[in-house]
Amino acid sequence: MKLFTIGPVELYQSTKEVRMHDFVYFRTDEFSEIVKDCLSKLSNLLGNNEPNSLIYFAASGTAVMEATVENCVSDSDKVLVINGGTFGHRFCELLEYHNKNYSSIDLKWNETLTQKHLEPFENKGYTMLFVNLHETQTGQLYDIKMLSDFCKRNNMMLVVDAISTFLADEYDMKKWGIDLTIISSQKGLCLSPGMSFVSFSKRMLEKIENMPLPASKYFDFKDYLKNITRGQTPYTPPVLVMYELKDMLKLIEKEGGLNARLDFVKEKAEYFRKRAKELGLTIPNYPLSYALTPLYFDDVNAYEVIQLLKNKYRIFVNPCGGDLANNLLRVTHIGNTTIDDIDDLLDKLVLCIYEVKNKELTNVK
Ligand SMILES: *Cc1c(COP(=O)(O)O)cnc(C)c1O
């Protein structure tokens, strides 16, 4: 069995083994030390050297997207959202749900985000930009330099859901002036699901300090920020995922650090794309994250190909929700997979496409 899904991903052997070892009770100095050490290393990987600026939750990424809306958007803020797929749309829904003032740039499928989309929003009093830097539904990776420059010009705070780009593409909070980053355990970090993180810039920390209490008590950022200075959380954390994180950070270091990890993901993505093109498969033209490759089909039902690949070969790839369900299939390059695994996947994918096509032809007759 192999997971080429975007998260949870195919786990590393050492991650699986973590759960067989003992772990300490969490309200202890020993656990606090593990937390402090892990969060400080994770902050480095995010390019954020602000002390005590990273907190984490026993929750999936969406909870932290929502908590960000509650804790960081005031009644006087005007938010602009890049809405290029289901995850961009989710930010809109959350802002709507919490009665925040926002507008969105809505991209059509296959439409690349460019400067011309931003122009109508220059000097219009917007205070924050919300973006899922890699829109996981389509695979589009937005231009961080363009967005960062736009925010600087307009004196806006830059809020990034980096859940599916972190540890797949280069990412640096300091370099791009990013004020808030959301990441999750089950994507680029290749851990079990259940833990999500928020990292803040200095000025975002100052803003939160002056915000009224959020709608949800459980997700009160100020409470987590206070507790994290001693390596603790207000409520029970996913202790085992923290141990997985400790192991993964060690593994990344052992492999040669951040750049070595990014290079390997890139190598897998480029190999997959080259071979897929040779096989006559269609990859969309917009800029892509190395985290995943979408394949576009108009002559065979993509959803049926995915089902066959799963049922016949136990290989899992992502379908695509919404309007593109029958046309798009997504293959991820994060996780514990190798070039050989990619060859195997492509061999079987071709067989499945052939089989589904033949079945469709027979049904027509
Ligand atoms: C996976 C993902 C999320 C989180 O989704 P959950 O189902 O809440 O884990 C959020 N944003 C992006 C861009 C994602 O890829």
Short mmCIF file of C-alpha atoms and ligand atoms in Angstrom, two decimals:
data_model
loop_
_atom_site.label_atom_id
_atom_site.label_comp_id
_atom_site.label_asym_id
_atom_site.label_seq_id
_atom_site.Cartn_x
_atom_site.Cartn_y
_atom_site.Cartn_z
CA MET A 1 0.00 0.00 0.00
CA LYS A 2 1.25 3.51 -0.76
CA LEU A 3 -0.12 6.95 0.04
CA PHE A 4 0.48 9.63 -2.57
CA THR A 5 -2.07 11.77 -0.76
CA ILE A 6 -1.41 15.30 0.45
CA GLY A 7 -1.97 14.60 4.13
CA PRO A 8 -1.84 12.33 5.94
CA VAL A 9 1.07 11.26 3.77
CA GLU A 10 3.12 8.05 3.61
CA LEU A 11 4.81 8.05 7.03
CA TYR A 12 8.52 7.49 7.64
CA GLN A 13 9.43 4.25 9.42
CA SER A 14 10.92 6.09 12.41
CA THR A 15 7.71 8.12 12.80
CA LYS A 16 5.70 4.90 13.01
CA GLU A 17 8.10 3.52 15.62
CA VAL A 18 7.79 6.57 17.89
CA ARG A 19 4.45 5.27 19.12
CA MET A 20 5.99 2.05 20.42
CA HIS A 21 8.23 3.88 22.90
CA ASP A 22 7.47 5.32 26.34
CA PHE A 23 6.52 8.96 26.71
CA VAL A 24 6.49 11.19 29.79
CA TYR A 25 3.45 12.81 31.35
CA PHE A 26 2.99 16.25 29.82
CA ARG A 27 2.72 18.51 32.90
CA THR A 28 6.40 18.04 33.63
CA ASP A 29 9.65 19.91 33.07
CA GLU A 30 10.84 17.06 30.84
CA PHE A 31 7.94 17.51 28.44
CA SER A 32 8.25 21.32 28.55
CA GLU A 33 11.89 20.99 27.47
CA ILE A 34 10.89 18.80 24.49
CA VAL A 35 8.24 21.34 23.47
CA LYS A 36 10.58 24.31 23.76
CA ASP A 37 13.28 22.57 21.77
CA CYS A 38 10.88 21.41 19.01
CA LEU A 39 9.17 24.78 18.67
CA SER A 40 12.45 26.64 18.53
CA LYS A 41 13.71 24.35 15.72
CA LEU A 42 10.37 24.65 13.90
CA SER A 43 10.54 28.46 14.17
CA ASN A 44 13.95 28.34 12.52
CA LEU A 45 12.56 26.27 9.65
CA LEU A 46 9.84 28.93 9.22
CA GLY A 47 12.42 31.71 9.17
CA ASN A 48 11.07 33.33 12.32
CA ASN A 49 13.54 34.19 15.09
CA GLU A 50 11.08 36.07 17.30
CA PRO A 51 11.16 34.34 20.73
CA ASN A 52 7.96 32.67 22.06
CA SER A 53 6.15 33.38 18.81
CA LEU A 54 5.02 29.85 17.93
CA ILE A 55 2.02 28.15 19.57
CA TYR A 56 0.28 24.87 18.79
CA PHE A 57 -3.14 23.28 19.16
CA ALA A 58 -4.73 19.85 19.37
CA ALA A 59 -6.70 20.54 16.19
CA SER A 60 -6.66 20.32 12.41
CA GLY A 61 -5.59 23.27 10.28
CA THR A 62 -9.09 24.65 9.74
CA ALA A 63 -9.52 25.21 13.49
CA VAL A 64 -6.43 27.40 13.48
CA MET A 65 -7.61 29.23 10.35
CA GLU A 66 -10.79 30.01 12.27
CA ALA A 67 -8.91 30.92 15.46
CA THR A 68 -6.81 33.35 13.39
CA VAL A 69 -9.97 35.07 12.17
CA GLU A 70 -11.25 35.33 15.76
CA ASN A 71 -8.01 36.41 17.41
CA CYS A 72 -6.39 38.63 14.80
CA VAL A 73 -9.12 40.43 12.84
CA SER A 74 -10.65 43.42 14.59
CA ASP A 75 -13.87 45.25 13.74
CA SER A 76 -11.86 48.02 12.10
CA ASP A 77 -9.89 45.65 9.83
CA LYS A 78 -10.58 45.24 6.14
CA VAL A 79 -9.39 41.85 4.89
CA LEU A 80 -8.57 40.83 1.34
CA VAL A 81 -8.67 37.09 0.58
CA ILE A 82 -7.11 35.29 -2.36
CA ASN A 83 -9.82 32.79 -3.25
CA GLY A 84 -8.45 30.40 -5.84
CA GLY A 85 -10.10 27.17 -4.73
CA THR A 86 -11.69 25.35 -1.80
CA PHE A 87 -9.13 26.51 0.78
CA GLY A 88 -9.35 30.17 -0.26
CA HIS A 89 -13.11 29.80 -0.15
CA ARG A 90 -12.81 28.43 3.41
CA PHE A 91 -11.14 31.65 4.59
CA CYS A 92 -14.07 33.58 3.06
CA GLU A 93 -16.59 31.36 4.84
CA LEU A 94 -14.81 31.78 8.19
CA LEU A 95 -14.61 35.58 7.85
CA GLU A 96 -18.29 35.64 6.86
CA TYR A 97 -19.24 33.41 9.80
CA HIS A 98 -17.51 35.73 12.25
CA ASN A 99 -18.99 38.88 10.68
CA LYS A 100 -15.65 40.29 9.57
CA ASN A 101 -15.26 42.90 6.85
CA TYR A 102 -13.64 41.28 3.80
CA SER A 103 -13.42 41.17 0.00
CA SER A 104 -12.03 38.38 -2.14
CA ILE A 105 -10.16 37.96 -5.39
CA ASP A 106 -11.94 34.98 -6.95
CA LEU A 107 -9.87 33.04 -9.45
CA LYS A 108 -11.35 30.74 -12.02
CA TRP A 109 -9.93 27.25 -12.49
CA ASN A 110 -6.70 27.47 -14.48
CA GLU A 111 -6.35 31.23 -13.85
CA THR A 112 -2.92 32.39 -12.61
CA LEU A 113 -2.90 35.07 -9.88
CA THR A 114 -1.13 38.15 -11.29
CA GLN A 115 -0.49 41.79 -10.50
CA LYS A 116 -3.59 42.75 -12.48
CA HIS A 117 -5.84 40.97 -9.93
CA LEU A 118 -4.31 43.08 -7.13
CA GLU A 119 -4.55 46.47 -8.84
CA PRO A 120 -8.21 47.24 -7.99
CA PHE A 121 -7.32 46.78 -4.30
CA GLU A 122 -4.36 49.18 -4.11
CA ASN A 123 -4.83 52.13 -1.72
CA LYS A 124 -8.36 51.08 -0.77
CA GLY A 125 -7.79 50.88 2.98
CA TYR A 126 -7.31 47.12 3.23
CA THR A 127 -5.41 46.20 6.41
CA MET A 128 -4.77 42.46 6.01
CA LEU A 129 -4.21 39.93 3.23
CA PHE A 130 -5.24 36.29 3.79
CA VAL A 131 -3.75 33.72 1.44
CA ASN A 132 -3.35 29.96 1.23
CA LEU A 133 0.03 30.30 -0.42
CA HIS A 134 -0.33 26.89 -2.05
CA GLU A 135 -4.01 26.43 -2.94
CA THR A 136 -4.11 22.70 -2.38
CA GLN A 137 -7.27 22.10 -4.41
CA THR A 138 -5.61 23.10 -7.68
CA GLY A 139 -1.89 22.92 -6.84
CA GLN A 140 -1.32 26.60 -7.71
CA LEU A 141 1.53 28.25 -5.80
CA TYR A 142 1.07 32.02 -5.61
CA ASP A 143 3.93 34.47 -6.06
CA ILE A 144 5.01 35.33 -2.50
CA LYS A 145 7.22 38.22 -3.63
CA MET A 146 4.31 39.86 -5.48
CA LEU A 147 2.01 39.43 -2.47
CA SER A 148 4.65 40.59 0.00
CA ASP A 149 5.38 43.75 -2.06
CA PHE A 150 1.64 44.45 -2.34
CA CYS A 151 1.28 44.23 1.46
CA LYS A 152 4.31 46.45 2.10
CA ARG A 153 3.07 49.11 -0.38
CA ASN A 154 -0.37 49.13 1.22
CA ASN A 155 0.79 48.79 4.82
CA MET A 156 -1.15 45.52 5.21
CA MET A 157 -0.47 42.54 7.45
CA LEU A 158 0.27 39.32 5.58
CA VAL A 159 -1.47 36.19 6.92
CA VAL A 160 -0.40 32.94 5.26
CA ASP A 161 -1.90 29.48 5.44
CA ALA A 162 1.28 27.63 4.52
CA ILE A 163 -0.10 24.22 5.42
CA SER A 164 0.65 22.56 2.09
CA THR A 165 3.70 24.59 1.01
CA PHE A 166 5.85 24.42 4.18
CA LEU A 167 8.67 21.87 3.70
CA ALA A 168 7.79 21.48 0.02
CA ASP A 169 8.70 24.96 -1.30
CA GLU A 170 11.04 27.61 0.08
CA TYR A 171 9.37 29.59 2.86
CA ASP A 172 10.77 32.42 4.96
CA MET A 173 8.68 34.64 7.25
CA LYS A 174 11.39 37.21 7.85
CA LYS A 175 12.43 37.53 4.20
CA TRP A 176 8.86 38.15 2.99
CA GLY A 177 7.60 40.09 6.01
CA ILE A 178 4.95 37.49 6.82
CA ASP A 179 2.97 38.34 9.98
CA LEU A 180 1.28 35.03 10.65
CA THR A 181 1.83 31.49 9.40
CA ILE A 182 -0.41 28.46 9.90
CA ILE A 183 1.00 24.92 9.49
CA SER A 184 -0.24 21.42 10.31
CA SER A 185 1.36 18.14 11.35
CA GLN A 186 0.02 15.90 8.56
CA LYS A 187 1.32 17.74 5.48
CA GLY A 188 4.99 18.65 4.85
CA LEU A 189 6.05 17.57 8.32
CA CYS A 190 4.79 14.05 7.44
CA LEU A 191 3.37 13.35 10.92
CA SER A 192 0.05 12.03 12.17
CA PRO A 193 -2.83 14.50 11.90
CA GLY A 194 -4.01 16.35 15.00
CA MET A 195 -1.54 19.15 15.62
CA SER A 196 -1.56 22.63 14.09
CA PHE A 197 0.76 25.58 14.66
CA VAL A 198 0.64 29.38 14.38
CA SER A 199 3.74 31.51 14.12
CA PHE A 200 3.59 35.30 14.60
CA SER A 201 5.69 38.32 13.69
CA LYS A 202 6.51 40.85 16.41
CA ARG A 203 3.90 43.29 15.18
CA MET A 204 1.22 40.60 15.03
CA LEU A 205 2.02 39.66 18.65
CA GLU A 206 1.56 43.32 19.58
CA LYS A 207 -1.74 43.47 17.72
CA ILE A 208 -3.08 40.33 19.47
CA GLU A 209 -2.13 41.85 22.81
CA ASN A 210 -4.61 44.67 22.15
CA MET A 211 -7.45 42.56 20.73
CA PRO A 212 -10.66 41.88 22.71
CA LEU A 213 -11.35 38.30 23.86
CA PRO A 214 -12.09 35.91 20.94
CA ALA A 215 -15.49 34.20 20.51
CA SER A 216 -14.00 30.86 21.56
CA LYS A 217 -12.34 30.43 24.94
CA TYR A 218 -10.54 27.25 23.89
CA PHE A 219 -8.79 29.04 21.02
CA ASP A 220 -7.71 32.17 22.91
CA PHE A 221 -4.25 32.87 21.42
CA LYS A 222 -3.23 35.03 24.41
CA ASP A 223 -3.70 32.09 26.76
CA TYR A 224 -1.50 29.84 24.56
CA LEU A 225 1.14 32.57 24.19
CA LYS A 226 1.34 32.97 27.95
CA ASN A 227 1.66 29.21 28.53
CA ILE A 228 4.20 28.60 25.78
CA THR A 229 6.82 30.73 27.54
CA ARG A 230 7.15 27.76 29.95
CA GLY A 231 6.72 25.11 27.21
CA GLN A 232 3.12 24.32 28.13
CA THR A 233 -0.41 24.57 26.66
CA PRO A 234 -3.60 25.47 28.56
CA TYR A 235 -5.15 22.09 27.68
CA THR A 236 -3.90 18.56 26.90
CA PRO A 237 -1.74 18.58 23.76
CA PRO A 238 -1.37 15.66 21.27
CA VAL A 239 1.62 14.34 23.22
CA LEU A 240 2.43 11.54 20.78
CA VAL A 241 2.48 13.89 17.79
CA MET A 242 4.97 16.05 19.72
CA TYR A 243 7.22 12.99 20.03
CA GLU A 244 6.79 12.36 16.29
CA LEU A 245 7.79 15.97 15.67
CA LYS A 246 10.89 15.60 17.82
CA ASP A 247 11.87 12.55 15.79
CA MET A 248 11.14 14.24 12.44
CA LEU A 249 13.20 17.32 13.26
CA LYS A 250 16.10 15.01 14.07
CA LEU A 251 15.56 13.13 10.80
CA ILE A 252 15.54 16.35 8.75
CA GLU A 253 18.78 17.39 10.41
CA LYS A 254 20.33 13.98 9.78
CA GLU A 255 19.37 14.13 6.09
CA GLY A 256 21.26 17.43 5.69
CA GLY A 257 18.79 20.03 6.93
CA LEU A 258 16.03 22.11 5.38
CA ASN A 259 17.56 22.49 1.93
CA ALA A 260 18.22 18.78 1.56
CA ARG A 261 14.57 18.05 2.39
CA LEU A 262 13.33 20.67 -0.07
CA ASP A 263 15.68 19.35 -2.76
CA PHE A 264 14.37 15.82 -2.39
CA VAL A 265 10.71 16.91 -2.67
CA LYS A 266 11.64 19.00 -5.72
CA GLU A 267 13.52 16.10 -7.29
CA LYS A 268 10.48 13.84 -6.90
CA ALA A 269 8.12 16.50 -8.30
CA GLU A 270 10.33 17.22 -11.31
CA TYR A 271 10.83 13.52 -12.04
CA PHE A 272 7.08 12.85 -11.83
CA ARG A 273 6.27 15.81 -14.10
CA LYS A 274 8.84 14.86 -16.71
CA ARG A 275 7.66 11.27 -16.88
CA ALA A 276 3.97 12.24 -16.82
CA LYS A 277 4.52 14.52 -19.83
CA GLU A 278 6.38 11.75 -21.66
CA LEU A 279 3.35 9.54 -21.09
CA GLY A 280 1.09 12.17 -22.66
CA LEU A 281 -0.61 13.22 -19.41
CA THR A 282 -1.73 16.83 -19.01
CA ILE A 283 -0.37 19.11 -16.26
CA PRO A 284 -2.03 22.54 -15.92
CA ASN A 285 0.01 25.62 -16.90
CA TYR A 286 -0.25 27.76 -13.76
CA PRO A 287 2.72 27.90 -11.30
CA LEU A 288 2.82 24.77 -9.13
CA SER A 289 4.00 23.93 -5.64
CA TYR A 290 6.46 21.05 -5.44
CA ALA A 291 4.09 19.52 -2.87
CA LEU A 292 1.81 18.07 -5.50
CA THR A 293 1.11 17.69 -9.19
CA PRO A 294 -2.41 17.91 -10.58
CA LEU A 295 -3.20 15.87 -13.68
CA TYR A 296 -6.01 17.06 -15.90
CA PHE A 297 -8.21 14.63 -17.85
CA ASP A 298 -10.91 15.44 -20.37
CA ASP A 299 -11.09 12.07 -22.10
CA VAL A 300 -11.50 9.79 -19.09
CA ASN A 301 -13.22 10.13 -15.70
CA ALA A 302 -10.45 11.03 -13.21
CA TYR A 303 -12.53 9.99 -10.23
CA GLU A 304 -12.97 6.46 -11.61
CA VAL A 305 -9.26 6.18 -12.32
CA ILE A 306 -8.58 7.09 -8.67
CA GLN A 307 -11.03 4.46 -7.41
CA LEU A 308 -9.50 1.77 -9.60
CA LEU A 309 -5.96 2.66 -8.52
CA LYS A 310 -7.07 2.32 -4.91
CA ASN A 311 -9.17 -0.83 -5.22
CA LYS A 312 -6.88 -2.77 -7.54
CA TYR A 313 -3.40 -1.66 -6.46
CA ARG A 314 -3.87 -0.07 -3.01
CA ILE A 315 -2.30 3.17 -4.26
CA PHE A 316 -3.99 6.31 -2.97
CA VAL A 317 -3.95 9.63 -4.80
CA ASN A 318 -6.18 12.64 -4.15
CA PRO A 319 -9.37 13.30 -6.02
CA CYS A 320 -10.40 16.92 -6.32
CA GLY A 321 -13.57 18.25 -4.76
CA GLY A 322 -16.18 20.43 -6.41
CA ASP A 323 -16.56 21.09 -10.13
CA LEU A 324 -13.26 19.45 -11.02
CA ALA A 325 -14.00 16.08 -9.39
CA ASN A 326 -14.22 14.22 -12.72
CA ASN A 327 -11.30 16.02 -14.35
CA LEU A 328 -8.52 16.42 -11.81
CA LEU A 329 -6.36 13.96 -9.94
CA ARG A 330 -3.62 15.08 -7.55
CA VAL A 331 -0.39 13.26 -6.71
CA THR A 332 1.72 14.42 -3.79
CA HIS A 333 5.51 14.48 -3.55
CA ILE A 334 5.83 14.94 0.20
CA GLY A 335 5.94 11.89 2.45
CA ASN A 336 8.08 8.79 2.55
CA THR A 337 8.05 7.92 -1.15
CA THR A 338 10.94 7.34 -3.56
CA ILE A 339 11.63 7.66 -7.29
CA ASP A 340 10.97 3.91 -7.59
CA ASP A 341 7.55 4.41 -5.99
CA ILE A 342 6.81 7.09 -8.60
CA ASP A 343 7.73 4.70 -11.42
CA ASP A 344 5.42 2.10 -9.93
CA LEU A 345 2.61 4.63 -9.51
CA LEU A 346 2.89 5.83 -13.12
CA ASP A 347 2.94 2.26 -14.51
CA LYS A 348 -0.26 1.43 -12.65
CA LEU A 349 -1.86 4.80 -13.37
CA VAL A 350 -1.46 4.20 -17.11
CA LEU A 351 -3.06 0.74 -16.75
CA CYS A 352 -5.97 2.22 -14.81
CA ILE A 353 -6.54 5.00 -17.35
CA TYR A 354 -6.57 2.39 -20.11
CA GLU A 355 -9.00 0.17 -18.22
CA VAL A 356 -11.43 2.99 -17.37
CA LYS A 357 -11.32 4.27 -20.96
CA ASN A 358 -12.10 0.82 -22.34
CA LYS A 359 -14.96 0.41 -19.90
CA GLU A 360 -16.36 3.78 -20.97
CA LEU A 361 -16.11 2.76 -24.64
CA THR A 362 -17.87 -0.55 -23.95
CA ASN A 363 -20.64 1.29 -22.10
CA VAL A 364 -21.14 3.61 -25.07
CA LYS A 365 -21.54 0.60 -27.39
C1 LIG B 1 -4.89 20.56 4.47
C2 LIG B 1 -5.09 22.02 4.42
C3 LIG B 1 -5.79 22.69 5.45
C4 LIG B 1 -6.32 22.01 6.68
O1 LIG B 1 -7.41 21.22 6.47
P1 LIG B 1 -7.91 20.32 7.70
O2 LIG B 1 -8.90 19.38 7.04
O3 LIG B 1 -8.54 21.20 8.68
O4 LIG B 1 -6.72 19.61 8.21
C5 LIG B 1 -5.89 24.05 5.36
N1 LIG B 1 -5.37 24.74 4.34
C6 LIG B 1 -4.71 24.14 3.33
C7 LIG B 1 -4.13 24.98 2.23
C8 LIG B 1 -4.55 22.76 3.34
O5 LIG B 1 -3.88 22.14 2.36
#
